[in-house]
Amino acid sequence: MAFDAMFLKSITQEIKESAESGRIMKIHQPFPHELILYIRKNRENKRLLISAHPSYSRLQWTSDIPQNPAEPPMFCMLLRKHLEGAIIENIQQIPNERILIFEILSKDDIGEKRYVDLYIEIMGRHSNITLVDREKKTIIDCIKHLSPAQNSYRTLLPGAPYVLPPAGDKKDPFEVTREEFEAENFEVEVNLSKQLVGKFAGFSPLLAGEIVLRYQETNDLFQAFSSVVAETSRFLGENASPNEFTRAGKSDYYFMPLTSVSDRQTFPSLSALLDHFYSGKARRDRVHQMGHDLERMLSTEKAKNDLKLQKLEQTLERFGKSGSLSHHGRASHK
């Protein structure tokens, strides 16, 4: 996915600037997997979108104002109770992982200070948003629940201890030496991109593919690897170069230019890029989902009505036979 750990590292800098030390004024949940946090800092109000959607998981400032449901979902009401009026003290990323932590100073029911953490896991269909009691290290609630029967490693239910997703045994790409790199004995003829993703933390197929392309030009895999890692560092944060491009007939985006792409559209910020890229896709997906839900509802109602009609016809048939027998009985007594 384009929203990999490196992209998250870059957009985190964009978010920290306007969110750290900011106050959470309002919270909305316009869709089942999506939150909007209204944050005020230095007399400026901004909307932070946090999505745990299986296809569109992301974190960004947004200019969109989606319509909210008539009744806020339970998770939204719980977040309002714990977070409205609270201060975001710090935002940090788990190194080279797609996990962000909002460290928040809140207040309990009697006005005493209470520290909570909002864990945002941007992991495709495994994405989640979890509110955790920092002192107890237990889950207050999360946008998606996961029972022990569904996952034996971690339970995502209120009251359960919060456990980070398994990190795996991957190397930090920013720390690896040539000797360590070459000790991995990569098979350059066998799905090299997949091997790189499996060995280094934070790498997506998109970034690994860039390394493979440069290797084909230089025939020195570590040199290709090092050049991409160096450029990744250079374009992080305020030096990001947000761009959208089309490759192999498919639209994609990244926070830095890729040599495999020549025709790209640039944006003033990473959030502006994501607003442009996802707003149309998400809207079409929601319309499609609404149509699917309506079709399913109509199908269910039709099945119910067909069953009712069948029962009514059976009842009429029984009454018809009963009436015929009764008439026959009266005739025989005449």
Short mmCIF file of C-alpha atoms in Angstrom, two decimals, residues 4-5 8 94 96-100 120-123:
data_model
loop_
_atom_site.label_atom_id
_atom_site.label_comp_id
_atom_site.label_asym_id
_atom_site.label_seq_id
_atom_site.Cartn_x
_atom_site.Cartn_y
_atom_site.Cartn_z
CA ASP A 4 3.20 2.58 4.33
CA ALA A 5 5.25 3.23 7.47
CA LEU A 8 3.02 7.65 7.95
CA ILE A 94 6.13 3.18 16.65
CA ASN A 96 9.02 1.86 11.16
CA GLU A 97 5.49 0.62 11.90
CA ARG A 98 2.09 1.84 10.71
CA ILE A 99 1.05 2.64 14.27
CA LEU A 100 0.62 6.13 15.72
CA ILE A 120 -4.15 4.31 15.46
CA GLU A 121 -3.20 1.22 13.47
CA ILE A 122 -3.12 1.83 9.71
CA MET A 123 -2.95 -1.76 8.50
#
